[in-house]
mmCIF file of C-alpha atoms and ligand atoms in Angstrom:
data_model
loop_
_atom_site.group_PDB
_atom_site.id
_atom_site.type_symbol
_atom_site.label_atom_id
_atom_site.label_comp_id
_atom_site.label_asym_id
_atom_site.label_seq_id
_atom_site.Cartn_x
_atom_site.Cartn_y
_atom_site.Cartn_z
ATOM 1 C CA MET A 1 22.823 35.801 94.930
ATOM 2 C CA TYR A 2 22.249 39.666 93.606
ATOM 3 C CA GLU A 3 21.133 40.771 90.564
ATOM 4 C CA LEU A 4 21.882 43.915 88.857
ATOM 5 C CA LYS A 5 20.262 46.062 85.380
ATOM 6 C CA ILE A 6 22.211 47.607 83.553
ATOM 7 C CA ALA A 7 20.893 50.058 81.109
ATOM 8 C CA LEU A 8 23.439 51.311 78.198
ATOM 9 C CA GLN A 9 23.308 53.818 74.419
ATOM 10 C CA LYS A 10 22.853 50.995 71.468
ATOM 11 C CA ALA A 11 25.064 53.325 69.753
ATOM 12 C CA GLY A 12 26.020 56.914 69.309
ATOM 13 C CA ARG A 13 28.738 59.333 71.092
ATOM 14 C CA LEU A 14 28.589 57.004 74.773
ATOM 15 C CA HIS A 15 28.174 53.740 73.808
ATOM 16 C CA GLU A 16 31.547 52.532 73.527
ATOM 17 C CA GLU A 17 32.931 54.847 76.571
ATOM 18 C CA SER A 18 29.806 53.042 78.362
ATOM 19 C CA ILE A 19 31.257 50.185 77.897
ATOM 20 C CA ASN A 20 34.628 50.845 78.479
ATOM 21 C CA MET A 21 33.857 52.718 82.283
ATOM 22 C CA ILE A 22 32.133 48.625 82.586
ATOM 23 C CA LYS A 23 35.257 46.723 81.709
ATOM 24 C CA SER A 24 37.170 49.184 84.426
ATOM 25 C CA LEU A 25 35.387 47.202 86.705
ATOM 26 C CA GLY A 26 36.706 44.807 86.247
ATOM 27 C CA ILE A 27 33.690 43.527 84.905
ATOM 28 C CA ASP A 28 34.156 41.020 82.127
ATOM 29 C CA ILE A 29 30.976 42.836 79.442
ATOM 30 C CA ASN A 30 32.038 41.490 75.585
ATOM 31 C CA PHE A 31 30.681 42.776 73.524
ATOM 32 C CA THR A 32 31.025 41.583 70.045
ATOM 33 C CA ASN A 33 27.571 42.230 68.066
ATOM 34 C CA LYS A 34 26.269 45.808 67.768
ATOM 35 C CA LEU A 35 22.519 43.859 67.241
ATOM 36 C CA LYS A 36 22.547 42.642 69.784
ATOM 37 C CA THR A 37 20.093 44.916 72.691
ATOM 38 C CA GLU A 38 20.948 42.143 76.172
ATOM 39 C CA ILE A 39 24.094 40.526 77.753
ATOM 40 C CA PHE A 40 24.108 38.011 80.569
ATOM 41 C CA ILE A 41 27.706 38.385 83.289
ATOM 42 C CA GLU A 42 27.715 35.990 86.165
ATOM 43 C CA ASN A 43 30.338 37.643 89.047
ATOM 44 C CA ILE A 44 31.327 36.115 92.297
ATOM 45 C CA TYR A 45 28.897 38.562 93.496
ATOM 46 C CA GLY A 46 25.591 37.620 91.638
ATOM 47 C CA LYS A 47 24.079 38.451 87.910
ATOM 48 C CA ILE A 48 24.913 41.702 85.392
ATOM 49 C CA GLN A 49 22.089 42.188 82.780
ATOM 50 C CA VAL A 50 22.774 44.380 80.528
ATOM 51 C CA PHE A 51 19.987 46.095 77.888
ATOM 52 C CA PHE A 52 21.338 48.091 74.738
ATOM 53 C CA LEU A 53 18.138 51.649 74.840
ATOM 54 C CA ARG A 54 18.104 54.001 72.223
ATOM 55 C CA ASP A 55 19.557 56.919 75.083
ATOM 56 C CA ASP A 56 16.222 59.110 74.947
ATOM 57 C CA ASP A 57 14.668 55.851 76.857
ATOM 58 C CA ILE A 58 16.901 55.193 79.204
ATOM 59 C CA PRO A 59 15.879 57.590 82.600
ATOM 60 C CA LYS A 60 11.997 56.161 82.277
ATOM 61 C CA TYR A 61 13.274 52.637 82.375
ATOM 62 C CA VAL A 62 15.889 53.768 85.245
ATOM 63 C CA GLN A 63 13.541 55.238 87.004
ATOM 64 C CA GLU A 64 10.842 52.484 86.823
ATOM 65 C CA GLY A 65 13.088 50.121 87.493
ATOM 66 C CA ILE A 66 13.132 47.958 84.810
ATOM 67 C CA ALA A 67 17.119 48.668 84.945
ATOM 68 C CA THR A 68 18.714 49.689 88.430
ATOM 69 C CA ILE A 69 21.212 51.931 86.471
ATOM 70 C CA GLY A 70 22.151 53.526 83.753
ATOM 71 C CA ILE A 71 24.050 55.796 81.800
ATOM 72 C CA VAL A 72 23.556 58.627 79.527
ATOM 73 C CA GLY A 73 24.452 61.958 78.830
ATOM 74 C CA LYS A 74 22.814 64.430 81.753
ATOM 75 C CA ASN A 75 21.202 66.859 78.181
ATOM 76 C CA VAL A 76 18.797 63.846 78.506
ATOM 77 C CA VAL A 77 17.934 63.264 82.032
ATOM 78 C CA VAL A 78 17.395 67.009 82.580
ATOM 79 C CA GLU A 79 15.875 67.837 79.041
ATOM 80 C CA GLN A 80 13.587 64.877 80.504
ATOM 81 C CA GLN A 81 13.348 66.368 84.022
ATOM 82 C CA LYS A 82 14.315 63.875 86.189
ATOM 83 C CA ASP A 83 17.181 65.439 87.201
ATOM 84 C CA SER A 84 16.360 63.441 90.784
ATOM 85 C CA LEU A 85 18.150 60.268 88.987
ATOM 86 C CA ILE A 86 21.836 61.526 89.164
ATOM 87 C CA LYS A 87 23.511 59.545 90.941
ATOM 88 C CA GLU A 88 27.234 60.350 90.104
ATOM 89 C CA TYR A 89 29.380 62.803 86.822
ATOM 90 C CA LEU A 90 31.608 59.967 84.659
ATOM 91 C CA ASP A 91 33.888 62.099 83.433
ATOM 92 C CA PHE A 92 33.755 61.335 79.902
ATOM 93 C CA GLY A 93 31.672 62.172 76.827
ATOM 94 C CA PHE A 94 31.543 65.935 77.754
ATOM 95 C CA CYS A 95 30.352 68.210 74.379
ATOM 96 C CA ARG A 96 27.343 71.822 74.756
ATOM 97 C CA LEU A 97 24.276 72.974 74.250
ATOM 98 C CA SER A 98 24.315 75.244 71.858
ATOM 99 C CA LEU A 99 22.851 77.627 69.246
ATOM 100 C CA ALA A 100 23.830 77.409 65.667
ATOM 101 C CA VAL A 101 23.083 78.851 62.617
ATOM 102 C CA HIS A 102 24.719 79.119 59.033
ATOM 103 C CA LYS A 103 27.149 80.333 58.367
ATOM 104 C CA GLU A 104 27.098 82.968 55.965
ATOM 105 C CA SER A 105 24.014 84.195 58.607
ATOM 106 C CA LEU A 106 23.675 87.766 59.742
ATOM 107 C CA PHE A 107 22.493 86.228 63.280
ATOM 108 C CA ASN A 108 25.080 86.428 65.884
ATOM 109 C CA ASN A 109 24.000 86.089 69.256
ATOM 110 C CA VAL A 110 20.237 85.347 71.061
ATOM 111 C CA LYS A 111 18.760 88.888 70.872
ATOM 112 C CA ASP A 112 18.954 88.269 66.770
ATOM 113 C CA LEU A 113 17.010 85.662 67.296
ATOM 114 C CA PHE A 114 13.629 87.346 68.078
ATOM 115 C CA GLY A 115 10.775 86.376 66.139
ATOM 116 C CA LYS A 116 12.715 83.613 64.454
ATOM 117 C CA CYS A 117 12.329 79.482 64.550
ATOM 118 C CA ILE A 118 14.785 77.570 66.396
ATOM 119 C CA ALA A 119 14.519 73.867 65.844
ATOM 120 C CA THR A 120 15.730 71.687 68.312
ATOM 121 C CA SER A 121 15.163 68.094 70.300
ATOM 122 C CA TYR A 122 15.379 69.777 73.919
ATOM 123 C CA PRO A 123 13.374 71.999 73.513
ATOM 124 C CA ASN A 124 12.552 71.838 77.688
ATOM 125 C CA ILE A 125 16.407 73.063 78.632
ATOM 126 C CA LEU A 126 15.751 75.445 75.514
ATOM 127 C CA LYS A 127 13.096 77.274 77.007
ATOM 128 C CA ARG A 128 14.363 77.318 80.013
ATOM 129 C CA TYR A 129 17.436 79.103 79.063
ATOM 130 C CA LEU A 130 15.355 82.228 77.238
ATOM 131 C CA ASN A 131 12.695 82.114 80.049
ATOM 132 C CA ASN A 132 15.426 83.028 82.125
ATOM 133 C CA LYS A 133 17.770 85.398 80.078
ATOM 134 C CA PHE A 134 15.523 87.253 79.005
ATOM 135 C CA SER A 135 11.916 86.837 82.132
ATOM 136 C CA ASN A 136 9.653 84.974 79.935
ATOM 137 C CA ASN A 137 9.588 87.742 77.528
ATOM 138 C CA HIS A 138 10.995 86.963 74.084
ATOM 139 C CA ASP A 139 9.400 86.136 70.457
ATOM 140 C CA ILE A 140 11.578 83.697 69.830
ATOM 141 C CA ASN A 141 9.118 79.934 68.274
ATOM 142 C CA ILE A 142 10.919 76.774 69.389
ATOM 143 C CA HIS A 143 10.510 73.904 66.352
ATOM 144 C CA GLU A 144 10.779 69.985 68.476
ATOM 145 C CA MET A 145 11.658 67.964 66.326
ATOM 146 C CA ASN A 146 13.444 63.987 66.890
ATOM 147 C CA GLY A 147 16.667 64.010 65.512
ATOM 148 C CA SER A 148 18.513 64.970 62.559
ATOM 149 C CA VAL A 149 18.200 69.272 63.561
ATOM 150 C CA GLU A 150 21.218 69.643 62.003
ATOM 151 C CA ILE A 151 19.137 70.035 58.618
ATOM 152 C CA ALA A 152 16.622 72.802 59.692
ATOM 153 C CA PRO A 153 18.588 75.763 58.799
ATOM 154 C CA ASN A 154 19.248 74.273 55.122
ATOM 155 C CA ILE A 155 15.995 72.902 54.432
ATOM 156 C CA GLY A 156 14.180 76.380 55.651
ATOM 157 C CA VAL A 157 12.239 75.322 58.445
ATOM 158 C CA ALA A 158 14.143 77.010 60.960
ATOM 159 C CA ASP A 159 16.308 79.620 61.622
ATOM 160 C CA ALA A 160 18.653 78.895 63.766
ATOM 161 C CA ILE A 161 19.176 75.216 66.112
ATOM 162 C CA CYS A 162 19.980 74.089 68.919
ATOM 163 C CA ASP A 163 21.879 70.815 69.168
ATOM 164 C CA LEU A 164 24.446 69.318 71.034
ATOM 165 C CA VAL A 165 28.335 69.565 70.254
ATOM 166 C CA SER A 166 31.026 67.835 71.375
ATOM 167 C CA SER A 167 33.921 67.551 68.216
ATOM 168 C CA GLY A 168 31.830 70.329 66.952
ATOM 169 C CA GLU A 169 31.924 68.195 62.980
ATOM 170 C CA THR A 170 28.550 67.792 62.371
ATOM 171 C CA LEU A 171 27.894 71.316 62.828
ATOM 172 C CA ALA A 172 30.384 71.933 59.702
ATOM 173 C CA LEU A 173 29.865 69.657 57.770
ATOM 174 C CA ASN A 174 26.216 71.139 57.520
ATOM 175 C CA ASP A 175 28.380 74.282 57.444
ATOM 176 C CA LEU A 176 26.197 75.553 60.397
ATOM 177 C CA LYS A 177 28.232 78.175 63.483
ATOM 178 C CA GLU A 178 27.656 77.525 66.439
ATOM 179 C CA ILE A 179 27.183 81.173 68.124
ATOM 180 C CA GLN A 180 25.915 80.563 71.776
ATOM 181 C CA GLN A 181 25.868 77.702 74.255
ATOM 182 C CA ILE A 182 23.400 76.818 76.379
ATOM 183 C CA PHE A 183 23.949 74.596 79.064
ATOM 184 C CA THR A 184 26.877 72.024 79.360
ATOM 185 C CA SER A 185 26.468 67.973 79.636
ATOM 186 C CA GLN A 186 28.614 64.677 80.227
ATOM 187 C CA ALA A 187 27.741 60.938 81.218
ATOM 188 C CA VAL A 188 26.249 60.599 84.812
ATOM 189 C CA LEU A 189 25.000 57.389 86.008
ATOM 190 C CA ILE A 190 21.122 57.042 87.226
ATOM 191 C CA SER A 191 19.609 55.541 88.823
ATOM 192 C CA SER A 192 16.574 54.604 91.276
ATOM 193 C CA PHE A 193 16.776 52.440 93.427
ATOM 194 C CA LYS A 194 16.895 53.041 97.620
ATOM 195 C CA ASN A 195 20.189 52.610 99.270
ATOM 196 C CA ASP A 196 20.068 49.240 100.927
ATOM 197 C CA ASN A 197 17.687 47.780 99.354
ATOM 198 C CA ASN A 198 20.215 46.464 96.232
ATOM 199 C CA ILE A 199 23.320 45.080 97.275
ATOM 200 C CA LEU A 200 25.219 44.570 93.992
ATOM 201 C CA ALA A 201 23.857 47.810 92.413
ATOM 202 C CA ASN A 202 25.449 49.705 95.645
ATOM 203 C CA ILE A 203 28.703 47.280 95.370
ATOM 204 C CA PHE A 204 29.125 48.956 91.690
ATOM 205 C CA ILE A 205 28.323 52.071 92.606
ATOM 206 C CA SER A 206 31.191 51.845 94.690
ATOM 207 C CA GLN A 207 33.229 50.484 92.625
ATOM 208 C CA ILE A 208 32.342 54.204 89.890
ATOM 209 C CA LYS A 209 33.871 56.068 92.379
ATOM 210 C CA ALA A 210 37.139 54.064 93.400
ATOM 211 C CA VAL A 211 37.678 54.205 89.229
ATOM 212 C CA LYS A 212 37.000 57.611 89.214
ATOM 213 C CA LYS A 213 38.769 58.825 91.865
ATOM 214 C CA ALA A 214 42.083 56.791 90.734
ATOM 215 C CA LYS A 215 42.180 58.700 87.555
ATOM 216 C CA GLU A 216 42.282 61.671 89.305
ATOM 217 C CA ASN A 217 45.238 60.872 90.999
ATOM 218 C CA LYS A 218 49.447 59.304 90.607
ATOM 219 C CA TYR A 219 50.864 56.857 92.490
ATOM 220 C CA ILE A 220 55.195 58.054 93.324
ATOM 221 C CA LEU A 221 57.581 56.677 93.558
ATOM 222 C CA PHE A 222 61.236 58.310 95.203
ATOM 223 C CA ASN A 223 64.433 57.556 96.823
ATOM 224 C CA VAL A 224 65.426 60.742 99.100
ATOM 225 C CA LEU A 225 68.378 61.193 100.983
ATOM 226 C CA ASN A 226 67.397 60.361 105.093
ATOM 227 C CA LYS A 227 68.831 63.564 106.046
ATOM 228 C CA LYS A 228 66.349 65.385 102.904
ATOM 229 C CA LEU A 229 63.607 63.652 104.419
ATOM 230 C CA ASP A 230 61.111 65.151 107.195
ATOM 231 C CA LYS A 231 62.373 68.160 105.058
ATOM 232 C CA ILE A 232 60.204 66.225 102.134
ATOM 233 C CA ILE A 233 57.962 64.205 103.917
ATOM 234 C CA PHE A 234 56.604 68.153 105.773
ATOM 235 C CA PHE A 235 55.913 69.955 101.455
ATOM 236 C CA LEU A 236 53.867 66.788 101.192
ATOM 237 C CA HIS A 237 52.276 66.959 103.546
ATOM 238 C CA ASN A 238 51.259 70.652 102.641
ATOM 239 C CA GLU A 239 50.814 69.825 99.505
ATOM 240 C CA LYS A 240 47.939 67.706 100.578
ATOM 241 C CA CYS A 241 49.413 64.190 99.235
ATOM 242 C CA ILE A 242 48.966 61.297 100.990
ATOM 243 C CA VAL A 243 51.785 59.420 101.660
ATOM 244 C CA THR A 244 50.849 56.090 101.830
ATOM 245 C CA THR A 245 54.620 54.737 102.621
ATOM 246 C CA VAL A 246 58.483 56.032 104.185
ATOM 247 C CA SER A 247 60.663 52.369 103.916
ATOM 248 C CA GLN A 248 63.364 53.952 106.145
ATOM 249 C CA VAL A 249 65.253 49.820 104.371
ATOM 250 C CA ASN A 250 66.649 50.781 101.403
ATOM 251 C CA LEU A 251 68.440 47.739 99.963
ATOM 252 C CA ILE A 252 70.499 49.562 97.840
ATOM 253 C CA ASP A 253 71.386 52.412 99.369
ATOM 254 C CA PRO A 254 71.140 52.782 103.163
ATOM 255 C CA SER A 255 71.539 56.483 103.336
ATOM 256 C CA TYR A 256 67.835 56.582 100.252
ATOM 257 C CA THR A 257 64.633 56.321 101.783
ATOM 258 C CA THR A 258 62.443 55.285 99.819
ATOM 259 C CA VAL A 259 59.129 57.049 99.791
ATOM 260 C CA LYS A 260 55.473 55.571 97.508
ATOM 261 C CA VAL A 261 52.286 59.067 97.457
ATOM 262 C CA ILE A 262 49.379 59.598 95.812
ATOM 263 C CA VAL A 263 49.706 62.762 93.977
ATOM 264 C CA LYS A 264 46.998 65.045 91.992
ATOM 265 C CA ASN A 265 47.174 65.190 88.344
ATOM 266 C CA ASN A 266 47.033 68.434 88.695
ATOM 267 C CA MET A 267 49.536 68.853 91.365
ATOM 268 C CA ILE A 268 52.521 66.585 89.425
ATOM 269 C CA TRP A 269 54.567 68.862 88.107
ATOM 270 C CA ARG A 270 55.166 70.582 91.247
ATOM 271 C CA ILE A 271 55.889 68.085 93.368
ATOM 272 C CA ILE A 272 58.604 66.259 90.990
ATOM 273 C CA GLU A 273 60.431 70.051 90.129
ATOM 274 C CA GLU A 274 60.586 70.049 94.437
ATOM 275 C CA LEU A 275 61.250 66.576 94.249
ATOM 276 C CA LYS A 276 64.074 66.636 91.478
ATOM 277 C CA LYS A 277 65.520 69.825 92.941
ATOM 278 C CA ASN A 278 66.136 67.969 96.660
ATOM 279 C CA ASN A 279 67.849 65.088 94.722
ATOM 280 C CA ALA A 280 64.888 62.422 94.513
ATOM 281 C CA LYS A 281 66.440 59.813 92.756
ATOM 282 C CA ASN A 282 64.859 56.655 90.711
ATOM 283 C CA LEU A 283 61.399 58.916 91.058
ATOM 284 C CA LEU A 284 58.499 56.667 89.777
ATOM 285 C CA ILE A 285 55.102 57.719 88.379
ATOM 286 C CA PHE A 286 52.485 54.653 88.161
ATOM 287 C CA PRO A 287 48.851 55.067 87.001
ATOM 288 C CA ILE A 288 46.018 53.955 89.841
ATOM 289 C CA GLN A 289 43.635 51.340 88.617
ATOM 290 C CA LYS A 290 40.865 52.178 91.131
ATOM 291 C CA PHE A 291 41.092 54.042 95.053
ATOM 292 C CA PHE A 292 38.729 54.280 97.565
HETATM 293 C C1 LIG B 1 24.769 64.477 69.217
HETATM 294 C C2 LIG B 1 23.824 66.260 68.241
HETATM 295 C C3 LIG B 1 24.921 65.388 66.630
HETATM 296 C C4 LIG B 1 26.227 65.701 67.268
HETATM 297 C C5 LIG B 1 27.634 66.645 67.819
HETATM 298 O O1 LIG B 1 23.848 63.275 68.819
HETATM 299 O O2 LIG B 1 23.083 65.629 67.996
HETATM 300 O O3 LIG B 1 24.249 64.825 66.173
HETATM 301 O O4 LIG B 1 25.709 64.972 68.722
HETATM 302 O O5 LIG B 1 28.555 66.289 67.257
HETATM 303 P P1 LIG B 1 29.652 66.305 66.953
HETATM 304 O O6 LIG B 1 30.250 67.754 67.830
HETATM 305 O O7 LIG B 1 31.017 65.535 67.735
HETATM 306 O O8 LIG B 1 29.769 66.032 65.755
HETATM 307 P P2 LIG B 1 23.425 62.613 69.720
HETATM 308 O O9 LIG B 1 24.770 61.348 69.049
HETATM 309 O O10 LIG B 1 23.779 62.281 71.066
HETATM 310 O O11 LIG B 1 22.697 61.068 69.772
HETATM 311 P P3 LIG B 1 21.478 61.367 68.921
HETATM 312 O O12 LIG B 1 20.925 62.744 69.431
HETATM 313 O O13 LIG B 1 20.703 61.012 68.761
HETATM 314 O O14 LIG B 1 20.919 60.603 70.580
HETATM 315 ZN ZN1 LIG B 2 19.118 60.453 71.262
#
């Protein structure tokens, strides 16, 4: 029996989607009570233990090996300067770190903040941005806060904030406007295990990659007249589609051949139009669950 310990965010932006990601791997994670901090799951490969932590604590726990794998925002990992833990980008939880000021403020860009104070929970990312932009030559003050940064300009603690923006709702609710994006983020998978010594962790990561790859593609099935087959297959290969099946035995109409092909999402429209132009029939498009 192998063991795998996974750290997920207890509450907040990534909580729900992290659980959904785990479910999409075929792991039956049943999280019914938000107060629960730990759950155990057994599958045929071994035991999986899921911890629910504050996102800021996840990189440290993974680095120390208390959890084998963690799912957390890239913003947290980079701020804590633990970038080397990042193993995979997960394509959800997209957000940005931005500078924002009161909506009626006359500050319109970063230079306007010279001699002023910015409140943030991301002092390292902000310092790096400012130092790069102004070659270490600026007098902007950074006021560190652990949360509720959006309140700072309204209570006179700072002239601007540097905080995460996802939907923009938090800024709007606090009468703030974005003036400069400084960093983009999304959910990442982090781990610190050595590659060969945790079989269950390796299986987990390969499953994650398969789900990611699956989301980037669709499976298309269609029937095409036998005489057009060569032309269509040539076109599909040319467009880097993966033709998985060409079945000459079409039971409905022997003058047709059935083709199955894997197509990148951004190519679907083009491929479909070309197939229609060549009188393809019974065109079906399927989502893919996992693609190894
Ligand atoms: C971030 C940020 C804002 C909110 C912005 O917090 O601090 O409060 O998300 O999202 P919106 O643009 O959709 O309103 P996060 O969920 O990362 O929690 P934390 O900073 O407390 O860990
Ligand atoms: Zn946090």
